Coordinates of C-alpha atoms in Angstrom, one line a residue:
M9 CA -0.8 40.7 -49.8
Y10 CA -1.3 42.9 -53.2
R11 CA -4.6 42.7 -54.7
A12 CA -5.1 43.6 -58.6
P13 CA -6.6 47.5 -58.6
I14 CA -8.6 46.5 -61.8
D15 CA -11.4 49.1 -61.3
E16 CA -8.8 51.7 -61.0
I17 CA -6.8 50.5 -63.9
A18 CA -10.0 50.2 -66.1
F19 CA -11.2 53.6 -64.9
T20 CA -7.5 55.2 -65.8
L21 CA -7.4 53.4 -69.2
K22 CA -11.0 54.4 -70.3
H23 CA -11.6 57.7 -68.7
V24 CA -8.4 59.2 -68.7
A25 CA -6.0 58.0 -71.0
G26 CA -8.5 57.5 -73.6
L27 CA -9.3 53.9 -74.4
K28 CA -13.1 54.5 -74.1
T29 CA -13.4 57.2 -76.9
A30 CA -10.9 55.0 -79.2
L31 CA -13.3 51.9 -78.7
E32 CA -16.3 54.2 -79.7
T33 CA -14.8 55.0 -82.7
S34 CA -13.7 51.7 -83.7
A35 CA -10.0 52.8 -83.6
F36 CA -8.9 49.4 -82.9
G37 CA -11.4 47.4 -84.9
D38 CA -13.8 45.3 -83.5
L39 CA -12.2 45.4 -79.7
G40 CA -15.0 46.3 -77.4
E41 CA -15.4 47.1 -73.5
D42 CA -16.6 43.5 -73.0
L43 CA -13.1 41.9 -74.1
V44 CA -11.3 44.6 -72.4
D45 CA -12.9 44.1 -69.2
A46 CA -12.3 40.5 -69.4
I47 CA -8.8 40.5 -70.3
L48 CA -8.0 43.3 -67.4
A49 CA -10.0 40.7 -64.7
E50 CA -8.2 37.6 -65.7
A51 CA -4.8 39.6 -65.5
G52 CA -5.7 40.7 -62.1
R53 CA -6.7 37.3 -60.9
F54 CA -3.5 35.8 -62.4
A55 CA -1.3 38.5 -60.7
T56 CA -3.3 38.2 -57.3
D57 CA -3.4 34.4 -57.0
E58 CA -0.5 33.1 -58.9
V59 CA 2.5 35.7 -59.0
A60 CA 2.2 37.3 -55.8
P61 CA 2.3 34.5 -53.7
L62 CA 5.9 33.6 -55.2
Y63 CA 7.3 37.1 -54.6
K64 CA 8.7 36.3 -51.1
I65 CA 10.4 33.0 -52.0
G66 CA 11.8 35.1 -54.7
D67 CA 13.3 38.2 -52.9
K68 CA 14.4 35.5 -50.1
Q69 CA 16.1 33.0 -52.5
G70 CA 16.9 34.6 -55.4
A71 CA 18.2 33.7 -58.5
V72 CA 21.2 31.1 -58.4
L73 CA 24.2 30.6 -60.6
N74 CA 25.6 26.8 -60.6
G75 CA 28.2 26.8 -63.0
A76 CA 26.9 28.5 -66.3
A77 CA 23.5 27.5 -65.5
V78 CA 20.9 29.8 -63.6
A79 CA 18.1 28.4 -61.6
T80 CA 15.1 30.7 -60.6
P81 CA 13.6 30.3 -56.9
P82 CA 11.6 27.5 -56.6
G83 CA 8.1 27.6 -58.8
W84 CA 9.0 30.4 -60.8
K85 CA 9.6 28.3 -63.9
E86 CA 6.3 27.0 -63.5
L87 CA 4.9 29.9 -62.9
Y88 CA 6.3 31.3 -66.1
R89 CA 4.8 28.2 -67.8
R90 CA 1.1 28.9 -66.6
W91 CA 1.9 32.8 -67.7
V92 CA 2.9 31.6 -71.3
D93 CA 0.0 28.8 -71.4
G94 CA -2.3 31.8 -70.6
G95 CA -1.3 33.7 -73.9
W96 CA 0.0 36.5 -71.8
N97 CA 3.2 37.1 -73.4
A98 CA 1.5 37.2 -76.9
L99 CA -0.8 40.1 -76.1
S100 CA 0.6 43.0 -78.1
G101 CA 2.6 40.7 -80.6
P102 CA 2.1 40.9 -84.4
E103 CA -1.0 38.4 -85.4
E104 CA 1.2 37.0 -88.6
F105 CA 3.7 35.2 -85.8
G106 CA 0.5 33.9 -83.2
G107 CA -0.1 37.3 -81.6
Q108 CA -3.1 38.6 -80.4
A109 CA -2.2 42.4 -81.6
L110 CA -4.3 44.2 -79.1
P111 CA -3.4 47.7 -77.9
T112 CA -0.3 48.6 -76.2
M113 CA -2.8 50.1 -73.4
L114 CA -3.8 46.7 -72.4
S115 CA 0.0 45.3 -72.5
V116 CA 0.9 47.8 -70.2
A117 CA -2.0 47.4 -67.8
A118 CA -1.3 43.6 -67.8
L119 CA 2.7 44.6 -67.0
E120 CA 1.6 47.0 -64.3
M121 CA -0.2 43.9 -62.4
W122 CA 2.6 41.5 -63.0
N123 CA 5.2 43.9 -61.7
S124 CA 3.0 45.0 -58.6
A125 CA 2.8 41.4 -57.8
A126 CA 6.6 40.5 -58.4
M127 CA 8.7 43.3 -60.3
A128 CA 11.7 40.5 -60.8
F129 CA 9.1 38.3 -62.6
G130 CA 7.7 41.3 -64.4
I131 CA 11.0 42.4 -65.8
G132 CA 11.6 39.1 -67.7
P133 CA 8.7 38.9 -70.2
T134 CA 9.2 43.0 -71.0
L135 CA 12.3 42.3 -72.7
T136 CA 11.2 39.7 -74.7
M137 CA 8.5 42.1 -76.0
G138 CA 10.8 44.8 -76.9
A139 CA 12.8 42.0 -78.7
V140 CA 9.7 41.0 -80.7
E141 CA 8.8 44.5 -82.0
A142 CA 12.9 45.0 -82.9
L143 CA 12.7 42.0 -84.8
D144 CA 9.3 42.6 -86.4
K145 CA 10.4 46.2 -87.6
H146 CA 13.9 45.4 -88.8
A147 CA 14.6 42.0 -89.2
S148 CA 14.9 39.7 -92.3
D149 CA 11.9 37.8 -93.3
A150 CA 13.9 34.7 -92.8
L151 CA 14.6 35.6 -89.2
K152 CA 11.5 36.6 -88.9
A153 CA 10.4 33.0 -89.8
K154 CA 12.7 31.1 -87.6
Y155 CA 12.4 33.1 -84.3
L156 CA 9.2 35.4 -84.1
A157 CA 6.5 32.9 -83.5
K158 CA 8.4 31.3 -80.4
L159 CA 9.4 34.9 -79.3
V160 CA 5.8 35.8 -79.3
S161 CA 4.4 32.8 -77.6
G162 CA 6.9 33.2 -74.7
E163 CA 8.5 29.4 -75.6
W164 CA 11.9 31.4 -75.9
M165 CA 12.8 34.7 -74.3
G166 CA 14.8 37.6 -75.7
T167 CA 17.2 39.8 -73.9
M168 CA 19.0 43.2 -74.7
N169 CA 22.7 43.3 -74.8
L170 CA 24.0 47.0 -74.9
T171 CA 26.2 47.6 -71.5
E172 CA 29.8 46.8 -71.2
P173 CA 32.5 47.5 -68.2
Q174 CA 33.3 50.9 -70.3
A175 CA 30.2 51.7 -72.1
G176 CA 27.4 52.3 -69.8
S177 CA 25.1 54.9 -71.2
D178 CA 27.8 55.9 -73.6
L179 CA 27.9 53.3 -76.3
N180 CA 30.6 55.4 -78.3
A181 CA 32.9 53.2 -76.0
L182 CA 31.5 49.7 -77.0
R183 CA 34.0 47.4 -78.0
A184 CA 32.5 44.0 -78.6
R185 CA 33.2 42.6 -82.1
A186 CA 31.3 41.1 -85.3
E187 CA 33.3 39.2 -88.0
P188 CA 31.7 38.3 -91.0
A189 CA 31.8 34.3 -91.8
G190 CA 31.6 34.4 -95.3
D191 CA 28.0 32.6 -95.3
G192 CA 26.1 35.5 -94.4
S193 CA 26.3 34.8 -90.5
Y194 CA 28.9 36.6 -88.2
R195 CA 31.2 35.9 -85.3
I196 CA 30.8 37.8 -82.1
F197 CA 33.3 38.1 -79.6
G198 CA 32.9 40.4 -76.2
Q199 CA 31.6 40.7 -72.7
K200 CA 28.4 42.2 -71.9
I201 CA 27.3 43.3 -68.3
F202 CA 23.7 43.7 -66.8
I203 CA 22.0 41.6 -68.8
T204 CA 18.6 40.9 -67.5
Y205 CA 17.5 37.1 -67.6
G206 CA 20.6 36.7 -69.8
E207 CA 20.7 33.1 -68.8
H208 CA 17.6 31.3 -66.6
D209 CA 15.8 28.0 -66.5
F210 CA 12.1 29.3 -67.9
T211 CA 12.8 28.4 -71.6
D212 CA 14.9 26.1 -73.8
N213 CA 16.3 28.6 -75.9
I214 CA 17.1 32.4 -74.9
I215 CA 17.5 35.1 -77.9
H216 CA 20.1 37.4 -77.5
L217 CA 20.2 40.8 -79.2
V218 CA 23.7 42.0 -79.2
L219 CA 25.2 45.0 -80.2
A220 CA 28.6 45.2 -81.7
R221 CA 31.1 46.6 -84.2
L222 CA 32.2 45.3 -87.6
P223 CA 36.0 45.5 -88.5
D224 CA 35.4 48.5 -90.8
A225 CA 32.8 50.2 -89.0
P226 CA 33.1 54.1 -88.1
A227 CA 33.4 55.2 -84.8
G228 CA 31.3 56.1 -82.4
T229 CA 27.7 55.3 -82.2
R230 CA 27.8 55.1 -86.1
G231 CA 29.6 52.2 -86.3
I232 CA 27.1 50.0 -84.3
S233 CA 25.4 47.0 -85.6
L234 CA 22.6 45.1 -83.9
F235 CA 22.7 40.8 -84.1
L236 CA 20.6 37.9 -83.1
V237 CA 22.7 35.5 -81.2
P238 CA 20.8 32.3 -80.2
K239 CA 22.0 30.5 -76.7
F240 CA 21.4 27.5 -78.7
L241 CA 21.4 27.2 -82.6
V242 CA 18.3 26.8 -84.7
G243 CA 17.7 24.6 -87.4
D244 CA 15.4 25.5 -90.5
D245 CA 13.0 23.0 -89.1
G246 CA 12.8 25.1 -86.1
S247 CA 14.2 22.4 -83.9
I248 CA 17.1 23.1 -81.4
G249 CA 20.9 22.4 -82.2
A250 CA 23.9 23.1 -80.7
R251 CA 25.1 24.9 -78.2
N252 CA 26.1 28.4 -79.4
D253 CA 29.5 29.9 -78.2
V254 CA 28.0 32.4 -75.4
F255 CA 27.4 31.8 -71.7
C256 CA 27.0 33.5 -68.2
S257 CA 30.1 33.7 -66.5
G258 CA 28.5 35.9 -63.6
L259 CA 25.5 36.9 -61.4
E260 CA 25.2 40.0 -59.9
H261 CA 24.3 40.5 -56.1
K262 CA 21.8 43.4 -56.2
L263 CA 20.0 45.4 -53.8
G264 CA 16.7 44.6 -55.1
I265 CA 15.0 42.0 -57.6
H266 CA 16.6 39.2 -56.4
A267 CA 14.7 36.8 -58.6
S268 CA 15.6 38.5 -61.6
P269 CA 19.2 37.2 -63.0
T270 CA 21.5 39.9 -63.8
C271 CA 24.2 38.2 -65.8
T272 CA 27.7 38.9 -67.1
M273 CA 27.6 37.3 -70.5
I274 CA 30.7 36.2 -72.7
Y275 CA 30.6 35.8 -76.3
G276 CA 33.2 33.9 -78.5
D277 CA 35.3 32.5 -75.6
G278 CA 35.2 28.8 -76.8
F279 CA 32.5 27.9 -74.3
E280 CA 32.9 23.9 -73.5
G281 CA 35.0 23.5 -76.5
T282 CA 33.2 25.1 -79.3
N283 CA 35.0 27.1 -81.9
P284 CA 35.2 30.3 -80.8
G285 CA 33.2 33.0 -81.8
A286 CA 29.4 33.1 -80.8
I287 CA 27.3 32.8 -84.4
G288 CA 24.8 35.7 -85.0
W289 CA 23.0 37.3 -87.8
L290 CA 22.5 40.8 -88.9
I291 CA 19.2 42.5 -87.9
G292 CA 18.8 45.7 -90.2
E293 CA 21.6 47.2 -91.9
E294 CA 25.2 47.7 -90.8
N295 CA 26.2 50.3 -88.7
K296 CA 22.5 51.1 -88.2
G297 CA 22.2 48.9 -84.8
L298 CA 21.7 51.6 -82.7
A299 CA 18.4 52.8 -84.3
C300 CA 16.9 49.0 -84.4
M301 CA 17.6 49.0 -80.8
F302 CA 16.1 52.0 -80.0
T303 CA 12.6 50.3 -81.5
M304 CA 13.4 47.9 -78.3
M305 CA 14.3 50.5 -75.7
N306 CA 11.6 52.8 -76.3
N307 CA 9.5 49.6 -75.6
A308 CA 11.5 49.0 -72.7
R309 CA 11.3 52.5 -71.2
L310 CA 7.7 52.5 -71.0
A311 CA 7.7 49.2 -69.5
V312 CA 10.2 50.2 -66.9
G313 CA 7.6 53.3 -65.8
M314 CA 5.2 50.7 -65.4
Q315 CA 7.5 49.2 -62.7
G316 CA 7.4 52.4 -61.2
V317 CA 3.6 52.6 -61.2
A318 CA 3.6 49.1 -60.0
V319 CA 5.8 49.0 -57.2
A320 CA 4.1 52.5 -55.9
E321 CA 0.5 50.5 -56.0
T322 CA 1.7 47.6 -54.0
A323 CA 3.4 49.9 -51.5
T324 CA 0.6 52.3 -51.3
Q325 CA -1.9 48.9 -50.5
K326 CA 0.8 48.1 -48.0
A327 CA 1.1 51.1 -46.3
L328 CA -2.6 51.6 -45.9
A329 CA -3.7 48.0 -44.6
Y330 CA -0.8 48.8 -42.0
A331 CA -2.2 52.2 -41.0
N332 CA -5.8 50.6 -40.4
D333 CA -4.4 48.0 -38.1
R334 CA -1.6 49.3 -36.3
R335 CA -2.7 51.4 -33.4
Q336 CA -0.7 54.1 -31.6
G337 CA -1.8 57.2 -29.6
K338 CA -5.0 59.0 -29.5
A339 CA -6.7 61.2 -32.3
A340 CA -8.8 63.9 -32.3
G341 CA -11.8 62.3 -34.6
Y342 CA -11.3 59.0 -33.2
E343 CA -14.6 57.8 -31.1
G344 CA -13.4 54.2 -30.3
T345 CA -11.8 53.0 -27.0
G346 CA -8.2 52.5 -26.6
M347 CA -5.3 53.6 -29.0
A348 CA -6.3 54.7 -32.4
P349 CA -5.3 53.1 -35.6
I350 CA -2.9 55.1 -37.1
I351 CA -4.6 55.8 -39.9
H352 CA -6.5 58.4 -38.0
H353 CA -3.6 60.8 -37.3
P354 CA -3.4 63.5 -40.0
D355 CA 0.0 63.1 -41.0
V356 CA -0.6 59.5 -42.0
Q357 CA -3.3 60.4 -44.1
R358 CA -1.5 63.0 -45.6
T359 CA 1.3 60.4 -46.5
I360 CA -0.7 57.7 -47.8
L361 CA -2.9 60.3 -49.8
T362 CA 0.5 61.4 -51.3
M363 CA 1.3 58.0 -51.8
K364 CA -1.7 57.6 -53.6
T365 CA -2.3 60.4 -55.8
L366 CA 1.3 60.3 -56.9
T367 CA 0.6 56.6 -58.1
Q368 CA -2.2 57.5 -59.7
T369 CA -0.5 60.5 -62.0
A370 CA 2.1 58.2 -62.7
R371 CA -0.2 55.5 -64.1
A372 CA -2.3 58.2 -65.9
I373 CA 0.7 59.6 -67.8
S374 CA 2.2 56.1 -68.6
Y375 CA -1.3 55.0 -69.7
S376 CA -1.6 58.0 -71.9
C377 CA 1.8 57.4 -73.3
A378 CA 0.6 53.8 -74.4
H379 CA -2.8 55.2 -75.7
A380 CA -0.7 57.8 -77.9
I381 CA 1.6 55.0 -79.4
D382 CA -1.6 52.9 -80.2
R383 CA -3.2 55.9 -82.1
A384 CA 0.1 56.6 -84.0
R385 CA -0.1 53.0 -85.0
V386 CA -3.7 52.8 -86.4
S387 CA -3.7 56.6 -87.7
T388 CA -2.2 57.9 -91.2
G389 CA -0.7 61.2 -92.6
D390 CA -0.8 64.2 -90.3
N391 CA -2.8 62.4 -87.7
A392 CA -0.2 59.6 -87.4
A393 CA 2.7 62.1 -87.0
H394 CA 0.9 63.9 -84.3
W395 CA 0.2 60.7 -82.3
R396 CA 4.0 59.8 -82.8
D397 CA 4.9 63.3 -81.6
R398 CA 2.9 62.8 -78.4
A399 CA 4.3 59.3 -77.8
N400 CA 7.9 60.8 -77.7
L401 CA 7.2 63.8 -75.7
L402 CA 5.3 61.4 -72.9
T403 CA 8.0 58.6 -73.0
P404 CA 10.8 60.3 -71.0
L405 CA 7.9 61.6 -68.3
A406 CA 6.3 57.8 -68.1
K407 CA 10.0 56.5 -67.5
A408 CA 11.6 58.6 -65.3
F409 CA 8.4 60.5 -63.4
S410 CA 6.8 57.2 -62.7
T411 CA 10.2 55.6 -61.7
D412 CA 11.0 58.5 -59.2
V413 CA 7.2 57.9 -57.8
G414 CA 8.3 54.4 -57.4
V415 CA 11.1 55.2 -55.4
D416 CA 9.5 58.1 -53.3
V417 CA 6.1 56.0 -52.6
A418 CA 8.1 52.9 -51.7
S419 CA 10.0 55.0 -49.2
L420 CA 6.9 56.8 -48.0
G421 CA 5.4 53.2 -47.3
V422 CA 8.6 52.3 -45.3
Q423 CA 8.0 55.2 -43.1
V424 CA 4.4 54.7 -42.3
H425 CA 5.4 51.2 -41.1
G426 CA 7.6 53.1 -39.0
G427 CA 10.5 50.7 -37.1
M428 CA 8.8 47.9 -38.8
G429 CA 9.3 49.1 -42.2
F430 CA 12.9 48.9 -41.5
I431 CA 12.6 45.4 -40.8
E432 CA 12.6 42.8 -43.9
E433 CA 9.4 40.7 -42.1
T434 CA 6.8 43.4 -43.3
G435 CA 7.9 43.4 -47.0
A436 CA 8.0 47.3 -47.1
A437 CA 11.8 47.5 -47.4
A438 CA 12.0 44.9 -50.3
L439 CA 9.5 47.3 -52.4
Y440 CA 11.8 49.9 -51.8
R441 CA 14.8 47.8 -52.7
D442 CA 13.4 46.8 -55.8
A443 CA 12.2 50.6 -56.8
R444 CA 15.6 51.7 -56.6
I445 CA 17.0 50.4 -59.9
A446 CA 14.0 51.6 -62.3
P447 CA 15.6 55.3 -62.2
I448 CA 18.8 53.7 -63.4
Y449 CA 18.2 51.1 -66.0
E450 CA 16.7 51.8 -69.5
G451 CA 18.6 55.0 -69.6
T452 CA 18.8 56.8 -66.1
N453 CA 16.4 59.4 -65.3
G454 CA 18.9 62.3 -66.1
I455 CA 19.3 61.0 -69.6
Q456 CA 15.4 60.8 -69.9
A457 CA 15.4 64.5 -68.7
I458 CA 18.2 65.4 -71.5
D459 CA 16.1 63.9 -74.3
L460 CA 12.8 65.8 -73.5
V461 CA 14.6 69.2 -73.3
T462 CA 17.1 68.4 -76.3
R463 CA 14.6 66.1 -78.7
K464 CA 11.4 66.7 -77.3
L465 CA 10.8 69.9 -76.7
P466 CA 11.9 70.8 -80.2
L467 CA 9.3 68.4 -82.2
G468 CA 6.6 70.4 -84.3
G469 CA 8.8 73.1 -84.4
G470 CA 8.5 73.4 -81.0
E471 CA 4.7 73.8 -80.8
H472 CA 3.6 70.3 -80.1
V473 CA 4.5 70.5 -76.4
H474 CA 2.6 73.9 -76.5
G475 CA -0.7 72.2 -77.9
Y476 CA -0.2 69.5 -75.1
I477 CA -0.1 72.2 -72.3
A478 CA -3.1 73.8 -73.9
E479 CA -4.9 70.4 -74.1
L480 CA -4.3 70.5 -70.3
A481 CA -5.4 73.9 -70.0
E482 CA -8.8 72.8 -71.5
I483 CA -9.2 70.4 -68.7
A484 CA -8.7 73.4 -65.9
R485 CA -11.4 75.5 -67.8
A486 CA -13.7 72.4 -67.6
V487 CA -12.8 72.2 -63.9
R488 CA -13.9 75.8 -63.3
A489 CA -17.0 75.5 -65.6
S490 CA -18.4 72.3 -63.9
N491 CA -19.0 74.6 -60.4
V492 CA -18.2 71.3 -58.2
D493 CA -17.5 72.6 -54.8
G494 CA -15.5 69.4 -54.1
F495 CA -12.9 70.9 -56.7
G496 CA -12.1 73.5 -54.1
R497 CA -9.3 75.4 -55.6
T498 CA -8.4 72.8 -58.4
A499 CA -8.7 75.1 -61.5
D500 CA -6.7 77.9 -59.8
C501 CA -4.1 75.7 -59.2
L502 CA -3.7 74.0 -62.4
D503 CA -3.7 77.4 -64.1
E504 CA -1.0 78.4 -62.3
A505 CA 1.0 75.5 -62.8
L506 CA 0.3 75.7 -66.4
D507 CA 1.1 78.9 -66.7
D508 CA 4.7 78.3 -65.2
L509 CA 5.1 75.5 -67.3
T510 CA 4.7 77.8 -70.4
Q511 CA 7.3 80.1 -69.2
S512 CA 9.7 76.9 -68.2
T513 CA 9.1 75.5 -71.9
R514 CA 9.7 78.9 -73.6
F515 CA 12.9 79.8 -71.4
L516 CA 14.5 76.1 -72.2
Q517 CA 13.5 76.4 -76.0
G518 CA 15.2 79.8 -76.0
L519 CA 18.3 78.7 -74.3
A520 CA 18.5 76.2 -77.0
K521 CA 17.4 78.3 -79.9
D522 CA 20.5 80.3 -78.9
G523 CA 22.9 77.3 -78.5
R524 CA 23.2 77.6 -74.7
L525 CA 23.0 73.9 -74.4
D526 CA 24.5 73.7 -70.8
E527 CA 22.2 76.2 -69.3
A528 CA 19.0 74.1 -70.7
L529 CA 20.8 71.2 -69.4
A530 CA 21.0 72.7 -66.2
G531 CA 17.4 72.8 -65.7
A532 CA 16.5 69.5 -67.6
T533 CA 15.8 67.2 -64.5
P534 CA 13.4 69.7 -62.5
Y535 CA 11.5 70.8 -65.8
L536 CA 10.7 66.9 -66.3
R537 CA 9.3 66.9 -63.0
Q538 CA 7.3 70.3 -63.3
I539 CA 5.7 69.3 -66.6
S540 CA 4.9 65.9 -65.4
L541 CA 3.4 67.0 -62.0
A542 CA 1.2 69.8 -64.3
A543 CA 0.4 66.7 -66.5
G544 CA -0.6 64.3 -63.6
S545 CA -2.9 67.1 -61.7
A546 CA -4.6 67.8 -64.9
Y547 CA -5.4 64.0 -65.6
L548 CA -6.4 63.5 -61.8
A549 CA -9.5 66.3 -63.1
R550 CA -10.1 64.6 -66.1
G551 CA -10.9 61.4 -64.2
A552 CA -12.8 63.7 -61.3
L553 CA -14.9 65.5 -64.1
V554 CA -16.5 62.1 -65.0
D555 CA -16.7 60.7 -61.7
Q556 CA -17.2 63.3 -58.7
E557 CA -16.3 60.6 -55.9
R558 CA -12.6 61.5 -57.2
T559 CA -12.5 65.0 -56.5
A560 CA -11.3 65.2 -53.1
L561 CA -8.3 63.1 -54.3
C562 CA -7.7 65.4 -57.0
R563 CA -8.1 68.3 -54.8
F564 CA -5.8 66.8 -52.2
F565 CA -3.1 66.9 -55.1
A566 CA -3.7 70.2 -56.5
E567 CA -3.6 72.0 -53.2
N568 CA -1.0 70.1 -51.3
L569 CA 1.4 68.8 -54.0
L570 CA 1.1 70.7 -57.2
G571 CA 2.6 73.9 -55.5
E572 CA 6.0 72.2 -56.2
A573 CA 5.8 72.9 -59.4
R574 CA 6.3 76.6 -59.0
A575 CA 9.4 75.9 -57.0
L576 CA 10.7 73.9 -59.7
K577 CA 9.8 76.7 -62.3
A578 CA 12.4 78.8 -60.2
R579 CA 14.9 75.9 -60.5
V580 CA 14.4 75.7 -64.1
I581 CA 14.7 79.4 -65.0
G582 CA 17.0 80.9 -62.4
G583 CA 18.9 77.7 -60.8
G584 CA 21.4 77.1 -63.8
E585 CA 24.0 79.9 -62.9
S586 CA 24.4 78.7 -59.5
L587 CA 24.5 75.3 -60.5
A588 CA 27.5 76.1 -62.6
A589 CA 29.4 78.0 -60.2
A590 CA 29.1 75.3 -57.6
G591 CA 29.7 72.6 -59.9
K592 CA 33.0 73.7 -60.8
A593 CA 34.3 73.1 -57.0
L594 CA 33.1 69.1 -57.7
I595 CA 35.2 68.5 -60.6
F596 CA 39.0 67.1 -59.1
A597 CA 41.1 67.9 -62.2

């Protein structure tokens, strides 16, 4: 069973992502290491002792739809109540509405632990936290006063309603409509699909954030507005009133995260005799809904990245335990009697070291993204702009690379278990099933790569990314200057990878400058992995410079896995023409 790796999480936060320096310079006020350590320890205890034991029943039984009501698996409703009572939903919420206003770094570290213990549980509160951020930044004072405190505490949960049957990643095709009611409210009509925790029994009320079009809205994404639509209407005194015209008409039967209800939501159909039209209120300005929603989506993208880290951590723990217990064959270095535990076989060691180092690199990238978000929040002027650019650069890496790692590591975990990995009894397959959604939702990983190349590489006139690469090169120089034998060829490998990364970056920037966008996009996905591998290797080295016991893992990654980055450069620079030529044959009409 999963045990929260509190020491590893704390080390990565403090010494790799930058929390220790931030605390020493009082960047987050009077927050100190003692409180950080206490929060991480209690989050780890709750994830290990409270959440993880309910994972199996959640996967086996799943959420169940009865009429228009959803029942979560036995024990899950009570688990959520204990989680809320512990104050976990309020960790990074605004103080004005009862939150603790702690750094995003602590919130995502806790989020990793919830998702490692049970990803289907961890995803629900993620959307509530995103709704809090969107409302805090864009809603009217009246909406904030009525809804934010209960969302911050977790007494109510929030959702994000974008997708429709004909409008997945392309929101230009969105059809849900909103009609002004003449009293400051609106009536919402339409269908939304794939809505996570759209209906459940955790809370008395659910607050839906819904994208829809006004009658005179411009075409495309310029005509989308964002609305708050509660499941139950709320009185001026905060009391729950009549049922709104919104309901869950179906649950998806999914590959994984079975306990997380993925709902089809119907708005404005006259549910149970109500007057047709779900009552909602505008968030922000008319036709500016996508900008408001992206506040929520950027939060969600980092959170989904943490799901990749989380599943990878659990899969690694499970594989390592199995490999030390399972005995097969003879191993040259094994001195015991009988068959050797399979962990003694070099191929199994290679596999688990790959799992372990990929997990650590994804964690470091994601925590560094959270650190940048925090520094942007507490900084001013040019310094704040620098950290905003850094957060924007790292977000697609944190989302896409980490979720790819989650799938890859979970798959390797199945492999370590051999035939037993293909049997549900061991739980290795369940982790793989859970992990597979993360590269898809909150913007597919292909979309993250497009975003990286088209929107993030141009930041700072195209120079921000090169400043980031220069920072990574400083780590390589520090490794070389350390003269620590345990690093092996790490500095050389890093130098080569960062050289290649610079070439790929300038190549893509040149294509974009010349207007050759299709050629640039052909290299987007390999480029995202290339920059992530280089950054992850540098982060492992930064940690090993602090703690030399980590040099072996750092060296393994640099000498065994980082070489992939050179092949990725070849795909970025030289693969576009062949992709275009071969791709034509795939098009039916």
